[in-house]
C-alpha positions as MATLAB code, in Angstrom:
seq = 'MKLRRFLPPAGVVVRCHCVPIFLTILTVVPCRSAAGQVVLDRTSEHIIWIEWEKPSFPESTPFGNGVLFAVYRGRLSPKTFLVVDLPVSNADLVSGGNAKQTGVGNPYVGVEYGRAGGATYWEGGLRLPVASEGDFLASFVGLETDFDRAEAFVPDLLSVTTRFNYHSVEPSGSMFHLRPGLTFLIPTSGGEADMLFDYAIIGGYEKGRVTAGAQLSGRLIVTSGSGASFSDRTVNQLGFFGRLRFGSVIPGLELRVPLGDLLDPDYILILRIGLVL';
ca = [
     -31.283 -200.624  -32.449;
     -29.944 -203.231  -30.046;
     -31.054 -202.598  -26.499;
     -28.473 -204.988  -25.038;
     -25.752 -202.386  -25.557;
     -27.306 -200.356  -22.738;
     -28.035 -203.229  -20.335;
     -25.696 -204.814  -17.751;
     -23.446 -207.590  -19.060;
     -23.787 -211.251  -18.213;
     -23.207 -212.052  -14.556;
     -24.784 -208.878  -13.229;
     -27.870 -209.511  -11.129;
     -30.356 -206.799  -12.079;
     -33.879 -207.210  -13.405;
     -35.069 -204.695  -15.981;
     -38.799 -204.282  -15.529;
     -38.430 -200.917  -17.242;
     -37.456 -202.410  -20.642;
     -40.572 -201.122  -22.514;
     -40.052 -197.578  -21.228;
     -36.267 -197.779  -21.583;
     -36.618 -198.982  -25.182;
     -39.014 -196.158  -26.034;
     -36.660 -193.521  -24.623;
     -33.663 -194.921  -26.460;
     -35.374 -195.299  -29.830;
     -34.653 -191.614  -30.407;
     -30.913 -192.307  -30.173;
     -29.094 -194.095  -33.031;
     -27.121 -197.071  -31.730;
     -23.667 -196.806  -33.318;
     -21.659 -198.949  -30.848;
     -28.094 -193.756  -24.889;
     -34.964 -178.777  -13.468;
     -35.274 -181.735   -9.233;
     -38.342 -183.458   -8.159;
     -39.689 -181.806   -5.045;
     -39.922 -178.025   -4.977;
     -36.683 -176.689   -3.545;
     -36.094 -173.460   -1.668;
     -36.916 -170.392   -3.799;
     -36.391 -167.720   -1.150;
     -32.595 -167.536   -1.383;
     -30.750 -165.271   -3.815;
     -28.078 -167.898   -4.487;
     -28.084 -171.511   -3.341;
     -26.330 -174.810   -4.094;
     -28.116 -178.140   -3.701;
     -26.384 -181.511   -3.497;
     -28.678 -184.497   -4.054;
     -27.627 -188.133   -3.575;
     -30.155 -190.708   -4.814;
     -29.705 -194.302   -3.658;
     -31.877 -196.991   -5.318;
     -32.751 -200.288   -3.668;
     -32.649 -202.988   -6.338;
     -34.506 -206.209   -5.415;
     -31.622 -208.696   -5.723;
     -28.627 -206.612   -4.709;
     -28.170 -203.120   -3.279;
     -24.467 -202.210   -3.088;
     -23.958 -198.804   -1.538;
     -22.137 -197.566   -4.640;
     -25.238 -197.643   -6.862;
     -26.654 -194.167   -7.123;
     -26.951 -190.756   -8.718;
     -25.512 -187.414   -7.636;
     -26.922 -184.057   -8.770;
     -25.091 -180.809   -8.040;
     -27.547 -177.921   -8.570;
     -26.974 -174.158   -8.536;
     -29.748 -171.566   -8.530;
     -28.969 -167.855   -8.561;
     -30.808 -164.598   -9.183;
     -30.113 -162.796  -12.474;
     -32.805 -160.121  -12.115;
     -35.775 -159.422   -9.805;
     -37.857 -162.003  -11.705;
     -35.242 -164.259  -13.321;
     -33.099 -167.041  -11.862;
     -30.372 -169.121  -13.510;
     -30.534 -172.866  -12.778;
     -27.759 -175.317  -13.695;
     -27.101 -178.896  -12.630;
     -24.501 -181.580  -13.233;
     -25.568 -185.249  -12.907;
     -23.153 -188.089  -12.135;
     -24.258 -191.725  -11.953;
     -22.359 -194.627  -10.435;
     -22.971 -198.323  -11.120;
     -21.897 -201.033   -8.686;
     -23.737 -204.061  -10.028;
     -21.118 -206.655   -9.162;
     -22.250 -210.270   -8.912;
     -19.360 -212.629   -9.480;
     -17.669 -210.224  -11.866;
     -16.552 -206.681  -12.472;
     -19.427 -204.316  -13.243;
     -18.507 -200.953  -11.784;
     -18.646 -197.667  -13.664;
     -19.005 -193.934  -13.071;
     -20.316 -191.593  -15.747;
     -21.024 -187.887  -16.103;
     -24.496 -187.210  -17.441;
     -25.991 -184.411  -19.510;
     -25.788 -181.061  -17.649;
     -28.803 -178.781  -17.435;
     -28.852 -175.028  -18.109;
     -32.120 -173.172  -17.638;
     -34.002 -170.239  -16.184;
     -36.904 -169.648  -13.830;
     -39.079 -166.604  -14.420;
     -41.622 -165.225  -11.991;
     -42.097 -162.679   -9.258;
     -40.359 -163.609   -6.007;
     -42.976 -164.924   -3.625;
     -45.563 -165.158   -6.413;
     -47.888 -168.139   -6.767;
     -46.915 -168.862  -10.382;
     -43.638 -169.084  -12.246;
     -42.266 -170.636  -15.432;
     -39.090 -172.664  -15.920;
     -37.352 -173.971  -19.006;
     -33.964 -175.099  -20.193;
     -31.695 -177.475  -22.070;
     -29.773 -180.635  -21.241;
     -26.589 -180.680  -23.289;
     -25.427 -183.969  -24.899;
     -22.333 -184.738  -22.818;
     -22.970 -188.323  -21.589;
     -20.667 -190.956  -23.066;
     -21.942 -193.972  -25.031;
     -19.358 -196.102  -23.239;
     -20.878 -195.486  -19.808;
     -23.816 -197.822  -20.410;
     -23.836 -199.288  -16.892;
     -23.831 -195.854  -15.285;
     -26.574 -194.763  -17.713;
     -28.658 -197.800  -16.735;
     -28.447 -196.959  -13.035;
     -29.214 -193.299  -13.732;
     -32.320 -194.132  -15.786;
     -33.618 -196.569  -13.159;
     -32.900 -194.239  -10.248;
     -34.304 -190.925  -11.529;
     -36.708 -191.559  -14.389;
     -38.215 -188.087  -13.929;
     -34.879 -186.847  -15.294;
     -34.029 -189.857  -17.481;
     -32.731 -187.612  -20.275;
     -29.848 -186.648  -17.978;
     -28.286 -190.059  -18.623;
     -28.917 -190.830  -22.317;
     -25.958 -190.172  -24.659;
     -26.270 -188.368  -28.001;
     -29.407 -186.611  -26.803;
     -30.289 -182.923  -26.529;
     -33.398 -182.294  -24.441;
     -35.558 -179.192  -24.028;
     -37.881 -178.838  -21.050;
     -40.589 -176.338  -20.156;
     -42.624 -176.286  -16.942;
     -45.405 -174.218  -15.414;
     -45.536 -173.993  -11.608;
     -48.355 -173.049   -9.280;
     -47.291 -172.826   -5.630;
     -49.770 -171.923   -2.887;
     -49.138 -171.680    0.865;
     -51.894 -170.848    3.348;
     -51.236 -168.903    6.578;
     -51.698 -172.194    8.445;
     -48.754 -173.672    6.511;
     -50.820 -175.855    4.196;
     -48.939 -176.105    0.890;
     -49.998 -177.168   -2.619;
     -47.860 -177.250   -5.764;
     -48.766 -178.189   -9.338;
     -46.029 -178.615  -11.966;
     -47.092 -179.762  -15.477;
     -44.720 -179.554  -18.416;
     -43.212 -181.003  -21.578;
     -39.837 -182.504  -22.429;
     -38.610 -182.688  -26.037;
     -35.931 -185.292  -26.833;
     -33.777 -184.419  -29.841;
     -31.121 -186.923  -31.016;
     -27.845 -185.345  -32.068;
     -26.748 -188.141  -34.435;
     -29.836 -188.779  -36.528;
     -33.234 -190.218  -35.697;
     -36.579 -188.654  -34.835;
     -37.427 -186.316  -31.981;
     -39.801 -187.390  -29.232;
     -42.008 -185.635  -26.670;
     -42.911 -186.445  -23.051;
     -45.626 -185.007  -20.820;
     -44.437 -184.544  -17.227;
     -46.376 -183.736  -14.095;
     -45.916 -183.367  -10.347;
     -48.623 -182.818   -7.731;
     -47.310 -181.896   -4.284;
     -49.116 -181.316   -1.014;
     -47.887 -180.765    2.498;
     -46.773 -178.253    5.099;
     -44.475 -175.262    4.622;
     -43.950 -172.804    7.448;
     -40.941 -171.369    9.236;
     -38.003 -173.771    9.144;
     -40.078 -176.826    8.188;
     -41.201 -178.158    4.807;
     -42.723 -181.642    4.523;
     -45.208 -183.438    2.341;
     -45.961 -185.984   -0.355;
     -45.554 -185.885   -4.116;
     -47.080 -187.810   -7.007;
     -45.043 -187.445  -10.207;
     -45.102 -189.102  -13.583;
     -44.098 -189.100  -17.226;
     -46.033 -190.066  -20.349;
     -44.133 -190.663  -23.570;
     -46.536 -188.943  -25.973;
     -44.813 -189.909  -29.224;
     -43.378 -193.380  -29.638;
     -42.070 -195.365  -32.569;
     -41.632 -198.633  -30.668;
     -45.278 -199.739  -30.611;
     -45.442 -199.671  -26.808;
     -48.873 -199.583  -25.166;
     -50.154 -196.620  -23.146;
     -49.347 -198.364  -19.857;
     -45.817 -199.117  -21.045;
     -45.329 -195.448  -21.907;
     -46.375 -194.152  -18.480;
     -44.356 -194.162  -15.267;
     -45.694 -192.838  -11.952;
     -43.899 -192.431   -8.627;
     -44.978 -191.539   -5.090;
     -42.630 -189.625   -2.815;
     -42.528 -188.463    0.803;
     -40.146 -185.674    1.751;
     -39.106 -183.266    4.467;
     -36.473 -180.629    5.132;
     -35.401 -178.198    7.837;
     -33.631 -174.871    7.584;
     -30.806 -174.024    9.969;
     -29.580 -170.615    8.864;
     -27.715 -171.119    5.597;
     -27.895 -174.935    5.730;
     -30.998 -176.844    4.567;
     -30.831 -180.646    4.994;
     -33.592 -182.781    3.518;
     -34.698 -186.370    2.978;
     -37.058 -188.027    0.487;
     -38.346 -191.562   -0.008;
     -39.625 -192.251   -3.531;
     -41.541 -195.399   -4.475;
     -42.152 -196.377   -8.135;
     -45.757 -197.382   -8.824;
     -46.153 -200.454  -11.002;
     -43.476 -202.751  -12.383;
     -41.831 -200.630  -15.082;
     -38.965 -199.432  -12.889;
     -36.659 -201.872  -11.162;
     -35.932 -200.313   -7.734;
     -38.216 -201.137   -4.813;
     -37.613 -197.590   -3.589;
     -35.176 -194.687   -3.928;
     -33.783 -192.874   -0.899;
     -32.718 -189.275   -1.570;
     -30.506 -187.167    0.687;
     -30.336 -183.424    0.020;
     -28.450 -180.534    1.477;
     -28.813 -176.906    0.458;
     -26.112 -174.315    1.094;
     -27.189 -170.678    0.877;
     -24.379 -168.546   -0.533;
];
């Protein structure tokens, strides 16, 4: 497989410190020509979330670089919720040439199962292979911006995710959330499947209209055919977030910082707004 088909063309100023990880992810996809980070509101029957993620690349940070997720979560039964999202990534990597592109990623369809207000619940779902092979610049920006959902931007790839959630809130407002899980990457045009271990550890404050805290998240590529070392198969990120609830409107903000040198952005700024239906 030739990695260069998924990297920016000549003249575009972008480093790719994530090449070992990027290569490992894409080895499951034959090269013929590539469920939200912080815990969102679970008290509403039906809600729409819009998330805009803006990376800060070291050399150049045009405003147009970024990822948009449109997320819907709605109750199907007393213990079951439907969750769907549509990712869109936009590349604006211009440096003395034309390197702009917008691409639709792989949509997610899944369910959450657990008693409303309970401490534990399960989630699982599929990302459908919709992303276009021609949108390699948009895929690059998507992978660099939201590696916790990298499979949303890889073409010819069906992914299956499963997560277990433990969410605890004390009367004082002290909040703790643990979210381990697995992601299975299944190429749709030949090649071998792969598996990732995902985790998120969240702590903070959740009471009344206010939710705020910090999150440590990461991914380990468990199976790999590229010969990458353990450190090159692991990506960790630290995030700080907060949100307020004003009736049916829930605005939020997150700052995420990649740990190590495997991802290119210095940081990712995430703006969220929830609309209760």
